[in-house]
XYZ file of C-alpha atoms in Angstrom:
410
model
C 0.000 0.000 0.000
C 1.334 3.403 -0.981
C 0.846 5.809 1.922
C 1.963 9.350 2.749
C 4.046 9.848 5.912
C 1.734 12.395 7.589
C -0.976 11.437 10.128
C -4.728 11.365 9.620
C -6.425 14.256 11.434
C -9.734 13.191 13.042
C -11.899 16.299 13.480
C -14.729 15.047 15.705
C -16.299 16.330 18.929
C -17.933 13.129 20.194
C -15.592 10.970 22.250
C -17.188 7.649 21.176
C -16.673 8.485 17.486
C -13.122 9.659 18.215
C -12.349 6.270 19.782
C -13.957 4.381 16.889
C -12.004 6.265 14.207
C -8.765 6.119 16.213
C -9.209 2.357 16.538
C -9.694 2.009 12.781
C -6.493 3.987 12.141
C -4.581 1.795 14.568
C -5.917 -1.390 12.935
C -4.450 -0.359 9.558
C -1.259 1.021 11.163
C -1.895 4.673 10.250
C -0.786 7.485 12.622
C -3.533 9.909 13.677
C -4.258 13.053 15.666
C -7.501 14.241 17.306
C -9.215 17.645 17.224
C -12.562 18.291 18.931
C -13.596 21.058 16.510
C -12.529 22.971 13.403
C -10.724 25.715 15.330
C -8.438 23.225 17.122
C -7.867 21.397 13.806
C -6.643 24.598 12.131
C -4.239 25.204 15.020
C -2.867 21.645 14.674
C -2.528 22.083 10.912
C -0.124 24.983 11.449
C 2.170 22.656 13.413
C 1.994 19.399 11.403
C 1.693 18.124 7.844
C -1.546 16.100 7.626
C -2.272 13.394 5.040
C -6.070 12.962 5.212
C -8.777 14.845 7.134
C -11.694 12.897 8.678
C -14.232 15.667 9.381
C -17.581 15.575 11.190
C -20.040 18.201 9.932
C -21.839 18.912 13.227
C -19.414 20.321 15.838
C -19.377 23.214 18.346
C -17.132 26.336 18.037
C -16.411 25.731 14.313
C -18.518 23.223 12.404
C -17.312 20.948 9.618
C -18.379 23.094 6.652
C -16.759 26.224 8.082
C -13.578 24.251 8.751
C -13.483 22.834 5.211
C -13.880 26.328 3.711
C -10.967 27.654 5.814
C -8.891 24.534 5.124
C -9.307 24.872 1.359
C -7.983 28.445 1.545
C -4.814 27.148 3.228
C -4.470 23.825 1.432
C -6.450 23.652 -1.815
C -5.518 20.014 -2.519
C -6.446 18.731 0.970
C -7.916 15.203 0.910
C -11.068 15.306 3.058
C -13.450 12.562 4.151
C -16.709 13.925 5.574
C -18.894 12.193 8.162
C -22.568 13.050 7.875
C -25.791 11.723 9.361
C -27.778 13.118 6.413
C -27.725 11.019 3.248
C -30.118 13.114 1.163
C -29.104 13.863 -2.439
C -29.083 17.657 -2.043
C -26.914 17.488 1.080
C -24.423 15.089 -0.528
C -24.162 17.246 -3.675
C -23.501 20.324 -1.539
C -20.780 18.458 0.389
C -19.057 17.166 -2.767
C -19.084 20.644 -4.327
C -16.843 21.774 -1.458
C -14.054 19.668 -2.952
C -14.074 16.730 -0.536
C -12.696 13.346 -1.592
C -15.609 11.226 -0.308
C -18.280 11.047 2.376
C -19.232 8.516 5.071
C -22.819 8.204 6.316
C -23.408 7.689 10.040
C -23.707 5.297 11.780
C -20.248 4.418 10.471
C -19.562 0.998 8.959
C -16.067 -0.029 10.123
C -15.130 -1.992 6.971
C -16.355 0.795 4.698
C -14.391 3.398 6.684
C -11.222 1.277 6.389
C -11.608 0.829 2.624
C -12.412 4.491 1.976
C -9.596 5.706 4.212
C -7.029 3.456 2.499
C -8.120 4.772 -0.914
C -7.883 8.360 0.341
C -4.375 7.740 1.706
C -3.204 6.346 -1.622
C -4.772 9.320 -3.411
C -2.841 11.673 -1.106
C 0.350 9.726 -1.802
C -0.191 10.093 -5.553
C -0.826 13.838 -5.249
C 2.403 14.274 -3.248
C 4.538 12.237 -5.639
C 3.030 14.051 -8.620
C 4.086 17.383 -7.103
C 7.654 16.151 -6.686
C 7.734 14.677 -10.198
C 6.320 17.813 -11.843
C 8.848 20.004 -10.063
C 11.768 17.730 -10.925
C 10.559 17.046 -14.471
C 10.465 20.720 -15.418
C 14.005 21.113 -14.101
C 15.190 17.927 -15.813
C 13.577 18.909 -19.105
C 15.577 22.128 -19.191
C 18.763 20.282 -18.276
C 18.062 17.577 -20.848
C 17.660 20.144 -23.615
C 20.936 21.772 -22.583
C 22.610 18.351 -22.584
C 21.261 17.536 -26.054
C 22.608 20.847 -27.364
C 25.963 20.117 -25.736
C 26.103 16.626 -27.251
C 25.379 17.994 -30.721
C 28.074 20.643 -30.353
C 30.591 18.048 -29.113
C 29.702 15.712 -31.967
C 30.343 18.390 -34.569
C 33.640 19.428 -32.977
C 34.986 15.880 -32.588
C 33.418 13.264 -34.878
C 35.528 10.451 -33.438
C 34.683 10.940 -29.730
C 31.330 9.089 -29.774
C 32.706 6.219 -31.846
C 35.738 5.783 -29.580
C 33.558 5.801 -26.456
C 31.182 3.234 -27.958
C 34.034 0.894 -28.872
C 35.517 1.158 -25.376
C 32.118 0.478 -23.805
C 31.601 -2.555 -26.043
C 34.980 -3.967 -25.030
C 34.037 -3.607 -21.337
C 30.595 -5.149 -21.861
C 31.898 -8.195 -23.726
C 34.276 -8.871 -20.853
C 31.530 -8.827 -18.195
C 29.435 -11.755 -17.003
C 28.350 -14.504 -19.341
C 28.905 -14.014 -23.027
C 31.959 -13.704 -25.223
C 34.459 -12.997 -22.445
C 33.378 -16.026 -20.420
C 33.180 -18.139 -23.591
C 36.848 -17.668 -24.467
C 37.884 -18.424 -20.872
C 35.779 -21.598 -20.841
C 37.151 -22.834 -24.132
C 40.731 -22.222 -22.963
C 39.992 -24.146 -19.748
C 38.403 -27.042 -21.654
C 41.391 -27.235 -24.016
C 43.759 -27.425 -21.051
C 41.738 -30.001 -19.063
C 40.302 -32.244 -21.798
C 41.773 -35.594 -22.824
C 42.566 -36.307 -26.479
C 41.946 -39.967 -27.243
C 43.846 -42.142 -29.745
C 40.757 -42.507 -31.939
C 40.603 -38.733 -32.434
C 37.806 -38.041 -29.967
C 38.135 -35.642 -27.033
C 36.863 -36.308 -23.491
C 35.555 -33.154 -21.801
C 34.595 -32.773 -18.148
C 30.763 -32.850 -17.896
C 30.532 -29.813 -15.615
C 32.630 -27.715 -17.972
C 30.457 -28.776 -20.893
C 27.270 -27.826 -18.972
C 28.654 -24.374 -18.162
C 29.685 -23.973 -21.797
C 26.162 -24.872 -22.921
C 24.576 -22.383 -20.484
C 26.971 -19.672 -21.577
C 26.149 -20.397 -25.206
C 22.485 -19.700 -24.450
C 23.466 -16.355 -22.912
C 25.545 -15.527 -25.975
C 22.645 -16.331 -28.307
C 20.377 -14.058 -26.216
C 22.913 -11.268 -26.551
C 23.143 -11.705 -30.318
C 19.346 -11.895 -30.593
C 19.029 -8.628 -28.650
C 21.689 -7.008 -30.820
C 19.874 -8.134 -33.981
C 16.609 -6.707 -32.627
C 18.297 -3.359 -31.940
C 19.805 -3.232 -35.446
C 16.424 -4.052 -37.003
C 14.753 -1.157 -35.159
C 17.604 1.235 -35.966
C 17.311 0.457 -39.674
C 13.507 0.458 -39.933
C 11.156 3.385 -40.452
C 9.146 4.120 -37.311
C 5.437 4.489 -38.110
C 3.431 6.560 -35.605
C -0.344 6.371 -35.240
C -2.865 8.446 -33.271
C -3.483 6.844 -29.887
C -5.113 7.890 -26.631
C -3.146 7.731 -23.405
C -5.425 5.044 -21.959
C -4.090 2.554 -24.513
C -0.517 3.340 -23.442
C -1.415 2.687 -19.800
C -3.016 -0.590 -20.911
C 0.290 -1.599 -22.545
C 2.167 -0.845 -19.319
C -0.276 -3.086 -17.440
C 0.269 -5.945 -19.920
C 4.051 -5.682 -19.656
C 3.877 -5.539 -15.847
C 1.661 -8.649 -15.842
C 4.161 -10.472 -18.051
C 7.038 -9.562 -15.707
C 5.127 -10.348 -12.496
C 6.922 -13.673 -11.984
C 10.326 -12.011 -12.431
C 9.373 -9.373 -9.847
C 8.073 -12.059 -7.486
C 11.515 -13.704 -7.291
C 12.646 -10.597 -5.369
C 9.278 -9.983 -3.661
C 8.930 -6.743 -5.627
C 5.517 -5.143 -6.129
C 4.761 -3.200 -9.319
C 2.323 -0.345 -8.641
C 0.560 0.584 -11.881
C -0.140 4.182 -12.957
C -3.416 6.031 -12.518
C -4.531 8.329 -15.328
C -6.757 11.310 -14.574
C -7.617 12.466 -18.102
C -7.154 11.200 -21.655
C -4.766 12.954 -24.037
C -4.002 12.239 -27.684
C -0.538 11.093 -28.790
C 1.283 9.938 -31.932
C 3.031 6.680 -31.032
C 4.181 3.245 -32.104
C 2.663 0.979 -29.437
C 4.886 -2.003 -30.217
C 8.082 0.010 -29.786
C 6.748 1.683 -26.639
C 5.949 -1.760 -25.205
C 9.613 -2.692 -25.700
C 10.582 0.489 -23.835
C 8.242 -0.346 -20.956
C 9.645 -3.877 -20.777
C 13.231 -2.606 -20.757
C 12.553 0.006 -18.053
C 10.558 -2.333 -15.808
C 13.170 -5.084 -16.195
C 15.893 -2.569 -15.389
C 14.017 -1.575 -12.224
C 13.426 -5.210 -11.214
C 17.071 -6.152 -11.730
C 18.538 -3.356 -9.665
C 15.858 -2.565 -7.052
C 16.086 -3.688 -3.442
C 14.252 -6.900 -2.618
C 10.829 -6.572 -0.926
C 10.276 -3.030 -2.233
C 7.961 -1.495 -4.828
C 8.368 -0.161 -8.347
C 6.039 2.820 -8.770
C 4.760 3.806 -12.215
C 3.382 7.328 -12.594
C 1.736 9.374 -15.330
C 2.122 13.155 -15.293
C 1.435 15.957 -17.765
C 4.112 18.633 -17.824
C 5.096 21.387 -20.276
C 3.144 19.835 -23.154
C 4.512 16.323 -22.575
C 2.883 13.082 -21.453
C 5.455 11.694 -19.021
C 5.695 8.040 -17.980
C 7.889 7.536 -14.896
C 9.267 4.352 -13.339
C 10.678 4.711 -9.813
C 12.548 2.120 -7.750
C 14.579 2.304 -4.550
C 18.308 2.445 -5.048
C 20.384 -0.193 -3.212
C 23.081 1.130 -0.911
C 26.057 -0.353 -2.775
C 29.031 0.775 -4.845
C 26.855 1.065 -7.944
C 24.395 3.518 -6.376
C 26.910 6.370 -6.316
C 25.931 7.699 -9.745
C 27.444 11.049 -10.703
C 25.616 13.420 -13.058
C 28.061 12.609 -15.859
C 27.478 8.881 -15.352
C 23.708 9.403 -15.450
C 24.031 11.111 -18.817
C 26.282 8.295 -20.079
C 23.671 5.621 -19.287
C 22.069 6.078 -22.719
C 25.379 5.668 -24.588
C 25.744 2.408 -26.566
C 27.214 -0.514 -24.589
C 27.653 1.563 -21.411
C 27.020 -0.281 -18.123
C 26.901 0.975 -14.547
C 25.929 -2.431 -13.139
C 27.149 -5.908 -14.057
C 24.570 -7.907 -16.065
C 21.893 -9.946 -14.257
C 22.168 -13.355 -15.873
C 18.888 -14.778 -14.517
C 16.739 -12.447 -16.649
C 18.688 -12.520 -19.907
C 15.860 -14.325 -21.760
C 13.435 -11.478 -20.978
C 15.678 -8.624 -22.121
C 14.439 -6.973 -25.352
C 18.003 -5.855 -26.093
C 21.441 -6.727 -24.738
C 25.084 -5.699 -24.440
C 24.185 -2.540 -22.531
C 21.991 -1.327 -25.427
C 18.660 -1.286 -23.551
C 18.620 2.353 -22.430
C 20.242 3.391 -25.718
C 17.277 1.915 -27.569
C 14.774 3.547 -25.206
C 16.462 6.888 -25.917
C 16.404 6.175 -29.677
C 12.701 5.233 -29.636
C 11.876 8.345 -27.563
C 13.646 10.514 -30.156
C 11.709 8.812 -32.970
C 8.548 9.863 -31.134
C 9.879 13.468 -31.022
C 10.167 12.966 -27.264
C 12.926 12.531 -24.719
C 14.180 9.985 -22.233
C 16.418 10.275 -19.215
C 17.181 8.306 -16.104
C 18.375 9.905 -12.896
C 19.143 9.389 -9.247
C 16.848 11.354 -6.934
C 15.928 11.756 -3.294
C 12.865 9.720 -2.345
C 10.551 11.841 -0.161
C 7.643 9.386 -0.170
C 8.519 7.756 3.148
C 9.610 8.915 6.583
C 13.202 7.844 5.980
C 14.433 9.872 3.009
C 16.584 7.682 0.783
C 17.655 7.565 -2.849
C 15.801 6.144 -5.809
C 16.176 5.778 -9.550
C 13.605 7.504 -11.772
C 13.421 6.635 -15.474
C 11.205 9.026 -17.440
C 9.870 8.840 -20.983
C 8.469 12.106 -22.374
C 6.051 11.985 -25.323
C 4.644 15.192 -26.887
C 0.897 15.671 -26.448
C -1.076 16.204 -29.684
C -3.627 19.020 -29.644
């Protein structure tokens, strides 16, 4: 469950209802505070950041409606659950027009309160993360445009620099993990340890042969991924008009396909919520490959027993798809800004390959993020991946955010 760090504020004058709502919060492990009327609630709000407001309408000193009006002036996006004993249509319409999230009719049903409160908490979490993403995305968009201009200038001034870097990266990649580097070592070992028989046959140790066979499968996966990348690079990318809901549907299909891979590390994939449809020009098949690459990347390098969060935001004329995962505290998590920008270069690797998932990888040899960047450019969009501070929990840590920007069609 995705939850904001702040407590629920129970604004209720009756002690029996206070105890009931406090007990519900405790049962779902949510912190809470109590206020006996709207005036006390406003005083508490000035001292603490609140996640969700549980507000009774009928209270002394300052009633619920007066409190909500004052609250909205201070915090326009406040998530409010209203308790009311009146379930008439006119009353409910009036309440909802005040900008509340939902209402609960008294006498309160405990299970319904739990369900509604959990939904409200997740909604608050999504609002908070969207704020952070929108702020960071605008900044990153400007920096990305500056970086693209810099890359173009550097390319024109030194034609050989990109080619030299790519060749060096390929050499490093081929030497890592299973693949060509391991293949040559295995063959050398087999030559040294095998027995040549008089009849011309060669006796090879069974374990060595098994490792050689497994490594051959890895090598074929790498070549298959390389062939797929070349095919996309050489083909013409056809874009068709599509609504954003179809893109979200593709993300859901890819996440479902990778569910078993995520389960091996007890990782949960939280799917995106879309508030409004927008029109885009896209190639859904290529975007699906991007989603698979980015989700696989998150699964491979995320901490076990954590969550991968997928978000949709609209910023500066772009439809942005974000994938966020917690960053492990290891030697590979210390990513400098220059290294982050190099992640989309051909054959560049920050992490060693994860052999267990090689069959699922759309591409290989460190080309995955390169291809995502290429496909984004073919959509007249942008892609970047960055290290960021994660403010969505009490303990601020670091996370990786991969973001694909697609231009919105008017």
